[in-house]
Coordinates of C-alpha atoms in Angstrom, one line a residue:
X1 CA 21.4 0.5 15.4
X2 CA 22.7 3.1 12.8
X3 CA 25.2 0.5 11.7
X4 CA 22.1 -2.1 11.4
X5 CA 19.9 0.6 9.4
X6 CA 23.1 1.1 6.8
X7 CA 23.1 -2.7 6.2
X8 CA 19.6 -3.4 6.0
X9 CA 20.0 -0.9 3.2
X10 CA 22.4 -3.1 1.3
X11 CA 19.2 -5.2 0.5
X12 CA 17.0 -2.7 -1.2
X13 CA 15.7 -4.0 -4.3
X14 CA 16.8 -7.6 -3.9
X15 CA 14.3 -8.6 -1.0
X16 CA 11.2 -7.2 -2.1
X17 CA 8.0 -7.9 -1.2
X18 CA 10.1 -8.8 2.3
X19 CA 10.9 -5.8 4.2
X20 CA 14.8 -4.4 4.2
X21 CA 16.7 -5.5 7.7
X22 CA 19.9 -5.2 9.4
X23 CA 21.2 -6.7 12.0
X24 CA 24.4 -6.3 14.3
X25 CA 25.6 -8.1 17.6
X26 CA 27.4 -6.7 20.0
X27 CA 29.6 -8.0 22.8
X28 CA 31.4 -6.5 25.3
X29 CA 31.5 -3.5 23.5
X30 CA 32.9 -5.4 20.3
X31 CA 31.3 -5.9 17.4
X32 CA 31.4 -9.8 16.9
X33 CA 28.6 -10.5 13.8
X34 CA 26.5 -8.7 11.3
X35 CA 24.5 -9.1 8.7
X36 CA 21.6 -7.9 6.1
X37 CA 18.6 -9.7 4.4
X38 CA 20.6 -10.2 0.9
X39 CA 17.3 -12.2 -1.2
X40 CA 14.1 -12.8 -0.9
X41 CA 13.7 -16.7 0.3
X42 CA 17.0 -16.1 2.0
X43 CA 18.5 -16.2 5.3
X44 CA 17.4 -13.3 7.4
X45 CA 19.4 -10.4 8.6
X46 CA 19.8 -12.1 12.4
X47 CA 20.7 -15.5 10.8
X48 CA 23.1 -14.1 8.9
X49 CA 24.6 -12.2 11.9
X50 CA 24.7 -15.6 14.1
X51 CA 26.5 -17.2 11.6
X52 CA 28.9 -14.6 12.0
X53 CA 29.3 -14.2 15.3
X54 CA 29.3 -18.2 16.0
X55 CA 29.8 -18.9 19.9
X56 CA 30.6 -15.0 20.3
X57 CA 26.8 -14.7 20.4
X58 CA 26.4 -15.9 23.9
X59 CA 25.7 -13.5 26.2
X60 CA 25.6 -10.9 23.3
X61 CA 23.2 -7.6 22.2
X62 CA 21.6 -7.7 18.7
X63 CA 21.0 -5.0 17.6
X64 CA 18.1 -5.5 14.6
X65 CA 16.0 -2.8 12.6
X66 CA 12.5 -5.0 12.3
X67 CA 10.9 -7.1 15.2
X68 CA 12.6 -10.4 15.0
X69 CA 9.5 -12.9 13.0
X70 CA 8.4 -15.5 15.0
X71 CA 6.3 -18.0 12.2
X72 CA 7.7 -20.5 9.5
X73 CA 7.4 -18.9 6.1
X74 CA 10.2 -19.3 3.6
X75 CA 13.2 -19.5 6.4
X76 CA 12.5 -20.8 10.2
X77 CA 11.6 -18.1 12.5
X78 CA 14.2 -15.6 13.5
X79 CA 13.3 -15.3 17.7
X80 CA 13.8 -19.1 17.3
X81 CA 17.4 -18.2 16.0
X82 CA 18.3 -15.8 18.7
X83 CA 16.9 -17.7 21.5
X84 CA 18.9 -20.5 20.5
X85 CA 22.1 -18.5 20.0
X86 CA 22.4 -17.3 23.4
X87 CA 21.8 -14.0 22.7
X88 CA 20.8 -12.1 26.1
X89 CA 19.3 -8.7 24.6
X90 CA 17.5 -7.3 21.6
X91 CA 17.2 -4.1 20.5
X92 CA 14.6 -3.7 18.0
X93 CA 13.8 -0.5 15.7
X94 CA 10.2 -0.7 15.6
X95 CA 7.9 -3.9 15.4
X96 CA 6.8 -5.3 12.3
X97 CA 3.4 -4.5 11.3
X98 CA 2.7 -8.1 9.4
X99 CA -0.4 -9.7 11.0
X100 CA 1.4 -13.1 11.8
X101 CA 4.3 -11.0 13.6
X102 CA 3.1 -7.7 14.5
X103 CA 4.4 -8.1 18.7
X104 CA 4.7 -11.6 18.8
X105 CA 7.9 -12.2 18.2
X106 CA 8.8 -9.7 20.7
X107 CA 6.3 -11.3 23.2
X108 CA 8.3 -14.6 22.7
X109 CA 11.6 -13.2 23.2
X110 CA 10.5 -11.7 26.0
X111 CA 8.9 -15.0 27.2
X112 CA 12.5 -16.7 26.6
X113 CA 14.0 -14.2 29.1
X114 CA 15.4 -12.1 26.7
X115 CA 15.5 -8.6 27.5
X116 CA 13.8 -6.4 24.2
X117 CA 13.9 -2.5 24.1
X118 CA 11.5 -1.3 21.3
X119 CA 11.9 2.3 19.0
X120 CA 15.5 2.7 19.4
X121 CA 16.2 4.7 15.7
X122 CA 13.0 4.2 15.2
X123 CA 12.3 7.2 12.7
X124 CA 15.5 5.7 10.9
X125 CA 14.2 2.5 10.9
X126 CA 10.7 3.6 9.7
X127 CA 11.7 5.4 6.4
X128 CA 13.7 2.1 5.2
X129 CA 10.7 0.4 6.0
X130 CA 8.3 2.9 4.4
X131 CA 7.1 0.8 1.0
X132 CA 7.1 -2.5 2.6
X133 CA 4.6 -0.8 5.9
X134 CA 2.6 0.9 3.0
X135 CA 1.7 -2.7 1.1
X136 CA 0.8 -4.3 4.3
X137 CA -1.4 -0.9 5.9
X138 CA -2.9 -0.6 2.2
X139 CA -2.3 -3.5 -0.2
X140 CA -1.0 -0.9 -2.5
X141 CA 2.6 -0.2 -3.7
X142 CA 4.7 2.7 -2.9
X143 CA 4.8 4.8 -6.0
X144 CA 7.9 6.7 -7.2
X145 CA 7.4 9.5 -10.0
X146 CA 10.3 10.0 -11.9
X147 CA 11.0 12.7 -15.4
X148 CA 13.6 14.1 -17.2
X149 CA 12.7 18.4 -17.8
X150 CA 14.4 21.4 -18.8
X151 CA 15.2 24.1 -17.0
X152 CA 11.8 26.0 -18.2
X153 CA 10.0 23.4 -17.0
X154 CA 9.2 21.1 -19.8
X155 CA 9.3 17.4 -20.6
X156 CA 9.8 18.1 -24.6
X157 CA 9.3 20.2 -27.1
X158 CA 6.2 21.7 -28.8
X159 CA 6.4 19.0 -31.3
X160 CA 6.9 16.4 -28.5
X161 CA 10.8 15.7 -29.2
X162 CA 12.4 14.6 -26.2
X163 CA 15.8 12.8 -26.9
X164 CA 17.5 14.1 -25.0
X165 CA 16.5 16.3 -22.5
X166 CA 18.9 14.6 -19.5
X167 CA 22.6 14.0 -19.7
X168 CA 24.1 10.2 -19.9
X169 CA 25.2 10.5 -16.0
X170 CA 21.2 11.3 -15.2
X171 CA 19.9 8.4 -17.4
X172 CA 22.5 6.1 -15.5
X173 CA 20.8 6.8 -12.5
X174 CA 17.6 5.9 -13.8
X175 CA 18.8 3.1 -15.1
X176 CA 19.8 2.3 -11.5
X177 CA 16.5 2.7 -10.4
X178 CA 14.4 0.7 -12.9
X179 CA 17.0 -2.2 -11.8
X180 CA 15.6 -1.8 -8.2
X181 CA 12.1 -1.6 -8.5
X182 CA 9.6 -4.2 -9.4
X183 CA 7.1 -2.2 -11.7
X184 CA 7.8 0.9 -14.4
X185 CA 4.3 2.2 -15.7
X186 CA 3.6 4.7 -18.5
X187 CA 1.0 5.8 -20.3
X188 CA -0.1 5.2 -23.8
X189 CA 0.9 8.1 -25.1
X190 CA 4.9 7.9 -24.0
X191 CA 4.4 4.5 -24.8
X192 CA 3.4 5.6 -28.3
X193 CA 5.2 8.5 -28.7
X194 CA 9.5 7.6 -27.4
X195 CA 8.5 3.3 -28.2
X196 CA 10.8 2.9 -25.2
X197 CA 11.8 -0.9 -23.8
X198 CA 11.5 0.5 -20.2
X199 CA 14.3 -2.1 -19.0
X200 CA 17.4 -1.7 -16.9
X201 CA 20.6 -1.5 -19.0
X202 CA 24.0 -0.3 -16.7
X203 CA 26.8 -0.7 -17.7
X204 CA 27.3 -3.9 -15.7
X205 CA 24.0 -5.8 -16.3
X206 CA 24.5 -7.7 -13.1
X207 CA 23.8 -4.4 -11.2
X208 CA 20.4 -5.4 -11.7
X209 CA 19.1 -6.6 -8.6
X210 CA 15.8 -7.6 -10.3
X211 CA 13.7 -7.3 -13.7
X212 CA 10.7 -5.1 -13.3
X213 CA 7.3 -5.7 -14.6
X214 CA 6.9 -3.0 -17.6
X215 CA 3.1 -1.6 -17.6
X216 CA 1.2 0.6 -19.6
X217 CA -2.2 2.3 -18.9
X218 CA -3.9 1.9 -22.1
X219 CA -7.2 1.9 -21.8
X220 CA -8.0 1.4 -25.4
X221 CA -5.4 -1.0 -26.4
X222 CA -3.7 1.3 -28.8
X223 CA -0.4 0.1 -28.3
X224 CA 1.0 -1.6 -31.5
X225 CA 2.2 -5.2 -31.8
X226 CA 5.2 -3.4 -33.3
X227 CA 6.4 -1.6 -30.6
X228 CA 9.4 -2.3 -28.7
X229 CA 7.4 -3.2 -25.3
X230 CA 5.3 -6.1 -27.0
X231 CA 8.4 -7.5 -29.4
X232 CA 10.9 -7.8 -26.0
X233 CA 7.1 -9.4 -24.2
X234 CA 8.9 -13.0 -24.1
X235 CA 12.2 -11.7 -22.6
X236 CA 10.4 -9.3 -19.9
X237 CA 6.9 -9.4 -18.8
X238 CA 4.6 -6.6 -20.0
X239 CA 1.4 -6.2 -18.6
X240 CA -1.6 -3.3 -21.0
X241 CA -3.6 -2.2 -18.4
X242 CA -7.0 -1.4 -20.2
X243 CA -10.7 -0.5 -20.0
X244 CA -13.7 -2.3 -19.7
X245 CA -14.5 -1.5 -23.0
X246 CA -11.1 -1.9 -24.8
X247 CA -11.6 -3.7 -28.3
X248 CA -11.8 -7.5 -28.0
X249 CA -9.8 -8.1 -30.9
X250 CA -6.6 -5.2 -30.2
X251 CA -7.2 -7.3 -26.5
X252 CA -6.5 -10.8 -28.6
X253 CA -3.9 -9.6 -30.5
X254 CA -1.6 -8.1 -27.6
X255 CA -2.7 -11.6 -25.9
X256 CA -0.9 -13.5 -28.8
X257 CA 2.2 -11.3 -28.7
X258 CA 2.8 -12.2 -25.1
X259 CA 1.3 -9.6 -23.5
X260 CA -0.5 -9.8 -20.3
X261 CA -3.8 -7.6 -20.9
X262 CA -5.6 -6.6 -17.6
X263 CA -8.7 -5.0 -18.1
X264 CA -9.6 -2.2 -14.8
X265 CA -12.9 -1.8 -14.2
X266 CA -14.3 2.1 -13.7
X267 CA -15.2 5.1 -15.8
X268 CA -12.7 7.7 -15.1
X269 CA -8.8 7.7 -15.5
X270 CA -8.4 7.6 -11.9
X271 CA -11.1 4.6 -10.9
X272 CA -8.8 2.2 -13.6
X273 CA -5.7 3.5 -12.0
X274 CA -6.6 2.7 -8.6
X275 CA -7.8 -0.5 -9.6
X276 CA -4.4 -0.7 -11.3
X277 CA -2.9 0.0 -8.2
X278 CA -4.4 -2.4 -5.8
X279 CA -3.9 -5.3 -8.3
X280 CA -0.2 -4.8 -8.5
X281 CA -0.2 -4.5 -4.5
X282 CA -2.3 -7.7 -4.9
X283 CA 0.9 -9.7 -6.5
X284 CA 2.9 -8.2 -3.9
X285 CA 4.7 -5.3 -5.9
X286 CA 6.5 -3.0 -3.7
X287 CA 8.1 -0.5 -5.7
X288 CA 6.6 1.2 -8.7
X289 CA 8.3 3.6 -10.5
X290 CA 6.2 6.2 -12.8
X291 CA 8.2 7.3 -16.2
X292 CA 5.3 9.1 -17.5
X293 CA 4.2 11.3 -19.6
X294 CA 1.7 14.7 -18.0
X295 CA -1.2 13.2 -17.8
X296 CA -0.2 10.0 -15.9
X297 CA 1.5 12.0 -13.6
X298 CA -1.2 14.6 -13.1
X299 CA -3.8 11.7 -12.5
X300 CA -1.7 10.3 -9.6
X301 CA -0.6 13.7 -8.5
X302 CA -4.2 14.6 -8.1
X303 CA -5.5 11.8 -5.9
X304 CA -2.1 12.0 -3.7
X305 CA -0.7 8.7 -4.7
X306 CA 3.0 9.6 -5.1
X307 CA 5.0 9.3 -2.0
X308 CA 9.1 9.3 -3.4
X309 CA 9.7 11.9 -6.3
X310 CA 13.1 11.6 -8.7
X311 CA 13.8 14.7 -11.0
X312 CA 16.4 15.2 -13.4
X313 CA 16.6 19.3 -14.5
X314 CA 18.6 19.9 -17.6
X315 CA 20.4 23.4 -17.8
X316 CA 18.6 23.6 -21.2
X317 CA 15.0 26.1 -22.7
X318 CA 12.8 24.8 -24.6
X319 CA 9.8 27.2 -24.4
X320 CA 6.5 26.9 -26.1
X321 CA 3.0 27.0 -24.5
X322 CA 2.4 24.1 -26.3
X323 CA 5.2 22.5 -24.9
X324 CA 4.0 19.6 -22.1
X325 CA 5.1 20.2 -18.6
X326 CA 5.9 17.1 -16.2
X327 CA 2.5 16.9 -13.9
X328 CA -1.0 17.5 -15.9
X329 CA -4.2 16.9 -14.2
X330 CA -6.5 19.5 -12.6
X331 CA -3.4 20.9 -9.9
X332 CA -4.6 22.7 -7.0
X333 CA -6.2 25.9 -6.8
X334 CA -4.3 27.5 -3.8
X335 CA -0.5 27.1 -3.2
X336 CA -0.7 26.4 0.2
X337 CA -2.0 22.6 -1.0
X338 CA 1.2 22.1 -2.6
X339 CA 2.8 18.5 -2.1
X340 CA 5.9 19.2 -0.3
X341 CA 9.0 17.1 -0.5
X342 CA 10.7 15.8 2.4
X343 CA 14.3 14.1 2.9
X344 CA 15.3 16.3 0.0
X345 CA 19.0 15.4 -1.4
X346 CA 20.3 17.3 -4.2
X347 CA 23.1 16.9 -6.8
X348 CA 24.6 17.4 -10.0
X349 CA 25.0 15.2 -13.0
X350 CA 26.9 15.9 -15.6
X351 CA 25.4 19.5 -15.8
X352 CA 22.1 18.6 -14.8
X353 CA 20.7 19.1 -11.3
X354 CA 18.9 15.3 -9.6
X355 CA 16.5 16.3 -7.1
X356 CA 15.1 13.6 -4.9
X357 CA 12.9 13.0 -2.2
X358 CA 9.5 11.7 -0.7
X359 CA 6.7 13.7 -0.1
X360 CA 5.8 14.9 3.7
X361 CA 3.0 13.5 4.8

């Protein structure tokens, strides 16, 4: 099962909104086919672990991370597969909390006389499976904060410079993770402030597994027609999240460039941002990775939205009290209220420490 979790891995950010699963049958001890859900609208992880293991499937144990589905949506159902592969036992990590699924494929497996254990690695099997359960127990993405600070704490300097605070390893790896998700959202003000383009660019551009959605909370359609976001609008998609009362004709004229303008309805930050939220859960984004700046963060850090949290800590100072830290908002008044982080991995970069995690729940 441990071998099925490490493939089902293999398809993170190329199967999205689909969940990630691996599969591996085993018989007589031997290892005889394997495989991983490689695209969405592909073959699933226990298809492609048939077609390995051909005839050797008879009689066989497959091991799979995700209830086997059991209806026709892109692909044919997967129980259907197994059943008619001769496989005698399934070993499934935990069941798959889609409504058309959600015990029935187990039920029919278990109906063809296959034998089916349930929760085996299930804890394992959960935390790959953590942003796709969140869309379908929500119908809101799972939300990844990510910045770039010094070791004082800051995200720039008191005059708001910020190139660069990270080394060229750390911005690599955030490279690597804007090719994986299928959002990046900022706020006006970084928006204004470092004009990024917000798009993946490794070295090798076919690293990138898919081409996120670029979004900025703007709610009074400041952001310039010149910028780099609206110019590149034909080549990636950018969606200007704005008020209710955002200016009809800035609205028209980031319309004309390309842009998608979406206007979220509520009076506070936080009502727009949740609105924000649920519509992008709506079109079925999974992964949505935060850039910034304080404020943005601070909003989502106050109503608990962030669950996965990538930092990049430069041995640098930059002091100021003017100087912006990474998380704004209101912040809690007693410590013990802290988010914690969980699954914590640490390493170095080039000099700079990467801290990364999701926060315990």
């Amino acid at each position: 099962m441990r071998q099925a979790t490490a493939l089902a891995l293999r398809g993170e950010g190329a199967v999205e909104p689909n969940p990630m699963v691996g599969c591996v049958i085993v018989r007589n001890g031997e290892v005889v086919g394997q495989g991983f859900h490689e695209q969405f609208g592909g073959r699933h992880a226990e298809v492609n672990a048939l077609v390995e293991a051909g005839e050797r499937a008879m009689g066989a144990t497959a091991y799979v991370t995700l209830e086997p589905c059991c209806h026709f949506g892109k692909t044919p159902p997967c129980t259907q597969a197994l059943i008619k592969g001769g496989i005698e036992h399934v070993v499934i990590g935990v069941e798959d909390p889609f409504a058309e699924v959600s015990g029935r494929g187990i039920a029919e497996l278990r109906a063809a006389g296959i034998r089916c254990e349930v929760g085996i690695c299930a804890a394992e099997a959960a935390w790959i499976l953590a942003p796709y359960r969140k869309l379908i127990a929500t119908g809101r993405p799972w939300v990844i904060a990510k910045w770039a600070m010094t070791l004082d704490g800051k995200l720039a300097t008191r005059t708001g410079n910020s190139q660069w605070i990270s080394s060229e390893a750390s911005r690599a790896v955030v490279h690597q993770l804007r090719g994986r998700v299928d959002a990046i959202v900022v706020g006006s003000g970084t928006a204004l402030k470092d004009n990024p383009q917000l798009t993946a660019r490794p070295a090798n551009f076919a690293d990138v597994k898919r081409r996120a959605v670029r979004v900025v909370g703007d709610a009074n359609a400041v952001l310039p027609i010149t910028s780099r976001l609206v110019q590149t609008a034909a080549d990636v998609p950018v969606v200007v999240a704005v008020s209710e009362r955002a200016d009809a004709t800035k609205c028209s004229e980031l319309s004309s460039a390309g842009v998608e303008v979406l206007r979220c309805p509520g009076d506070s930050h936080e009502q727009r941002l949740d609105g924000l939220f649920k519509e992008l859960g709506r079109r079925r984004i999974t992964n949505v990775l935060v850039e910034g700046g304080s404020h943005l963060l601070g909003t989502l850090f106050d109503m608990r939205a962030i669950d996965e949290v990538h930092v990049f800590i430069a041995p640098k100072f930059a002091g100021g009290a003017a100087a912006l830290s990474p998380i704004g908002g209101v912040g809690i008044e007693r410590m013990a209220d802290a988010l914690r982080l969980a699954d914590i991995a640490i390493e170095e970069l080039d000099g700079d420490v990467y801290v990364h995690g999701r926060v315990a729940r």
